[in-house]
Amino acid sequence: MTTNKDMQPIKIFDTTLRDGEQSPGAAMTHEEKLQIAELLDEMGVDVIEAGFPISSQGDFRAVTEISKIVKNASVCGLSRAGFKDIDRAGEALKGAKRPRIHTFISTSPVHMKHKLQMGENAVLEAVGASVTRARNFTDDVEWSAEDATRTVPDFLCRCVEVAIHSGATVINVPDTVGYSTPQEFFDIITMLRERVPNADKVIFSTHCHNDLGLAVANSLAGVLAGARQVECTINGIGERAGNAALEEIVMALKVRGDIMPFSTNINTKLLSRASKMVSNVTGFPVQYNKAIVGKNAFSHESGIHQDGMLKNVETYEIMRPEDVGVHSTSLMLGKLSGRHAFRDKLEAMGYVLANDAFEDAFRRFKDLADKKKHVFDEDIAALVDDEIVRGHDAITLKSIRVQTGTGLKPTAEMTLTVAGEDRSIRTEGDGPVDAIFKAVRELYPHAATLQLFQISAVTEGTDAQATVSVRLEENGRTVTGKASDTDTLAAAGYAYVNALNKLLVKREKQAPEALTVAR
Ligand code: KIV
Ligand code: ZN
């Protein structure tokens, strides 16, 4: 039998705020990033990669502020191999209790030839120089071989040797394009540990992308081969098909401790909440059948399964919903519920709101309870997450009034507050949503085009809140805004405005330069 003391610790490195934010369509405001960082810290994540400081003023600010508020985790800033990148990361991390600089350069033939236009010697030199430079700022330096899994093995070993020799403490092995398989990834980690001098002095880390749907399997294979850090994101968001999903890695290790004797620091009861927050902030819905956090992950539909579950839950459940923060019996609130009950409910759901935010959320809860007989957990989650998201937007929807019906030309009357100034208009449209979106475009002119408009119900019943998602595209940048309200048309207006706010954030990001050299 495996006891806790036989379990080897695995560090969880979360990159939701960096690689996750690089997902096409995902953009987070500054306040949203801080909220997520606080939750990751509370959840027990060991390292939070808070951003890529040189990539934009917004990322620099996020890393700076997150460094100040995080209590337990190490805070990490990404940088290419250039000195300017590294210095900027070092600067942003100044306030962190445990700062880590993560510097990387491509090592595969295809990246070196076409992206870097650098030969092997130049890359080796850049590895040494970048790690040495980063060590001027902190003792905790992570070095990554971008596209490691398509790198010539001998060259990968030489690069890792130089990185360790220059002072790297963590060696990350990214499967940047999600090309590897579990056996191959196991072999790469094993090879590095066996062949590179002083490999036992550093921690090896996995960073697997999900292009072939193998990110979690590859990461676990890396752990079995001796990696002791896993890089991952909430809901598996990230470039293209995403990264390894944090919740899947953590629960796989927890549930299958019998054959994978490893432990993490994660408080798994916060997984569901983190998933909802990230989905809400990015506007990326979580697929119903997503492992661990999907809506159906603990639902049983077939009669045979339901019968088995009634006899003994272990017939069809390998983990308890409560372990990941899903509560099957939810105490409903109604319009007679007071502050005390509301606060208890928020706490049970894992929300801790400061006084002002609590009062705002309570007021919105009361409004909702006036319109809706039963207020479910899902309603409260939508309401509080919405509060967090809307609370700090630069453009806000102050009021909206829509008239529509058979034989009527739909109209929208709207007031937006832009940089503190109220702007009002009345517009006509082909339909009510068209009228609303026209009003927003008139009040805040922009060139972004609408890519997606989607409505889903938060709970069942005709009085359910509607969640509306709006995706906008501008010069190749896409963002998704989201909002919930019992009034579907108001939710459409809020969601459009939320998407515009995200576009403002995204506009600020620079396209990264192609060249990665130490100078
Ligand atoms: O996928 C990747 O290679 C990366 C590196 C920057 C670590 O995200
Ligand atoms: Zn990545």
JSON list of N, CA and C in Angstrom, two decimals, residues 5 89 104 141 160 172 213 229 246 262 276 324-325 327 333 452-453 458 487:
[
{"chain": "A", "resi": 5, "resn": "LYS", "atom": "N", "xyz": [3.80, 9.33, 2.77]},
{"chain": "A", "resi": 5, "resn": "LYS", "atom": "CA", "xyz": [5.22, 9.67, 2.80]},
{"chain": "A", "resi": 5, "resn": "LYS", "atom": "C", "xyz": [5.99, 9.04, 1.63]},
{"chain": "A", "resi": 89, "resn": "ALA", "atom": "N", "xyz": [11.94, 41.41, -17.56]},
{"chain": "A", "resi": 89, "resn": "ALA", "atom": "CA", "xyz": [11.32, 40.41, -16.67]},
{"chain": "A", "resi": 89, "resn": "ALA", "atom": "C", "xyz": [11.83, 40.62, -15.25]},
{"chain": "A", "resi": 104, "resn": "PHE", "atom": "N", "xyz": [13.85, 31.36, -22.73]},
{"chain": "A", "resi": 104, "resn": "PHE", "atom": "CA", "xyz": [13.78, 30.26, -23.70]},
{"chain": "A", "resi": 104, "resn": "PHE", "atom": "C", "xyz": [14.40, 30.65, -25.03]},
{"chain": "A", "resi": 141, "resn": "VAL", "atom": "N", "xyz": [16.13, 30.34, -11.91]},
{"chain": "A", "resi": 141, "resn": "VAL", "atom": "CA", "xyz": [16.07, 30.57, -13.36]},
{"chain": "A", "resi": 141, "resn": "VAL", "atom": "C", "xyz": [15.66, 29.28, -14.07]},
{"chain": "A", "resi": 160, "resn": "VAL", "atom": "N", "xyz": [21.12, 21.74, -22.85]},
{"chain": "A", "resi": 160, "resn": "VAL", "atom": "CA", "xyz": [20.74, 21.58, -21.43]},
{"chain": "A", "resi": 160, "resn": "VAL", "atom": "C", "xyz": [22.00, 21.65, -20.56]},
{"chain": "A", "resi": 172, "resn": "ASN", "atom": "N", "xyz": [13.12, 23.07, -18.61]},
{"chain": "A", "resi": 172, "resn": "ASN", "atom": "CA", "xyz": [11.79, 22.76, -19.14]},
{"chain": "A", "resi": 172, "resn": "ASN", "atom": "C", "xyz": [11.91, 22.17, -20.54]},
{"chain": "A", "resi": 213, "resn": "GLY", "atom": "N", "xyz": [-4.03, 15.81, -28.87]},
{"chain": "A", "resi": 213, "resn": "GLY", "atom": "CA", "xyz": [-4.84, 15.36, -27.73]},
{"chain": "A", "resi": 213, "resn": "GLY", "atom": "C", "xyz": [-4.03, 14.56, -26.72]},
{"chain": "A", "resi": 229, "resn": "GLN", "atom": "N", "xyz": [8.27, 18.82, -12.27]},
{"chain": "A", "resi": 229, "resn": "GLN", "atom": "CA", "xyz": [7.42, 20.00, -12.44]},
{"chain": "A", "resi": 229, "resn": "GLN", "atom": "C", "xyz": [6.58, 19.78, -13.70]},
{"chain": "A", "resi": 246, "resn": "LEU", "atom": "N", "xyz": [-4.53, 21.55, -16.14]},
{"chain": "A", "resi": 246, "resn": "LEU", "atom": "CA", "xyz": [-4.10, 21.43, -14.74]},
{"chain": "A", "resi": 246, "resn": "LEU", "atom": "C", "xyz": [-4.98, 20.45, -13.97]},
{"chain": "A", "resi": 262, "resn": "PHE", "atom": "N", "xyz": [2.74, 10.08, -6.65]},
{"chain": "A", "resi": 262, "resn": "PHE", "atom": "CA", "xyz": [3.17, 11.48, -6.63]},
{"chain": "A", "resi": 262, "resn": "PHE", "atom": "C", "xyz": [2.07, 12.32, -5.98]},
{"chain": "A", "resi": 276, "resn": "LYS", "atom": "N", "xyz": [-14.44, 27.65, -13.76]},
{"chain": "A", "resi": 276, "resn": "LYS", "atom": "CA", "xyz": [-15.53, 28.58, -14.10]},
{"chain": "A", "resi": 276, "resn": "LYS", "atom": "C", "xyz": [-15.00, 29.99, -14.27]},
{"chain": "A", "resi": 324, "resn": "VAL", "atom": "N", "xyz": [-13.60, 17.88, -6.26]},
{"chain": "A", "resi": 324, "resn": "VAL", "atom": "CA", "xyz": [-13.17, 18.91, -7.22]},
{"chain": "A", "resi": 324, "resn": "VAL", "atom": "C", "xyz": [-14.04, 20.16, -7.09]},
{"chain": "A", "resi": 325, "resn": "GLY", "atom": "N", "xyz": [-14.80, 20.21, -6.00]},
{"chain": "A", "resi": 325, "resn": "GLY", "atom": "CA", "xyz": [-15.58, 21.43, -5.73]},
{"chain": "A", "resi": 325, "resn": "GLY", "atom": "C", "xyz": [-16.95, 21.45, -6.36]},
{"chain": "A", "resi": 327, "resn": "HIS", "atom": "N", "xyz": [-20.76, 20.50, -5.91]},
{"chain": "A", "resi": 327, "resn": "HIS", "atom": "CA", "xyz": [-21.65, 20.09, -4.82]},
{"chain": "A", "resi": 327, "resn": "HIS", "atom": "C", "xyz": [-22.98, 19.66, -5.40]},
{"chain": "A", "resi": 333, "resn": "LEU", "atom": "N", "xyz": [-31.25, 29.65, -2.95]},
{"chain": "A", "resi": 333, "resn": "LEU", "atom": "CA", "xyz": [-31.57, 30.90, -2.27]},
{"chain": "A", "resi": 333, "resn": "LEU", "atom": "C", "xyz": [-32.77, 31.53, -2.98]},
{"chain": "A", "resi": 452, "resn": "LEU", "atom": "N", "xyz": [-19.03, 35.77, -33.84]},
{"chain": "A", "resi": 452, "resn": "LEU", "atom": "CA", "xyz": [-19.90, 34.78, -33.19]},
{"chain": "A", "resi": 452, "resn": "LEU", "atom": "C", "xyz": [-20.84, 35.48, -32.21]},
{"chain": "A", "resi": 453, "resn": "PHE", "atom": "N", "xyz": [-22.08, 35.01, -32.22]},
{"chain": "A", "resi": 453, "resn": "PHE", "atom": "CA", "xyz": [-23.06, 35.49, -31.25]},
{"chain": "A", "resi": 453, "resn": "PHE", "atom": "C", "xyz": [-23.77, 34.25, -30.74]},
{"chain": "A", "resi": 458, "resn": "VAL", "atom": "N", "xyz": [-28.20, 29.59, -18.26]},
{"chain": "A", "resi": 458, "resn": "VAL", "atom": "CA", "xyz": [-27.37, 29.23, -17.09]},
{"chain": "A", "resi": 458, "resn": "VAL", "atom": "C", "xyz": [-27.99, 28.03, -16.36]},
{"chain": "A", "resi": 487, "resn": "ASP", "atom": "N", "xyz": [-32.44, 39.15, -18.61]},
{"chain": "A", "resi": 487, "resn": "ASP", "atom": "CA", "xyz": [-32.88, 39.79, -19.85]},
{"chain": "A", "resi": 487, "resn": "ASP", "atom": "C", "xyz": [-31.85, 39.46, -20.94]}
]
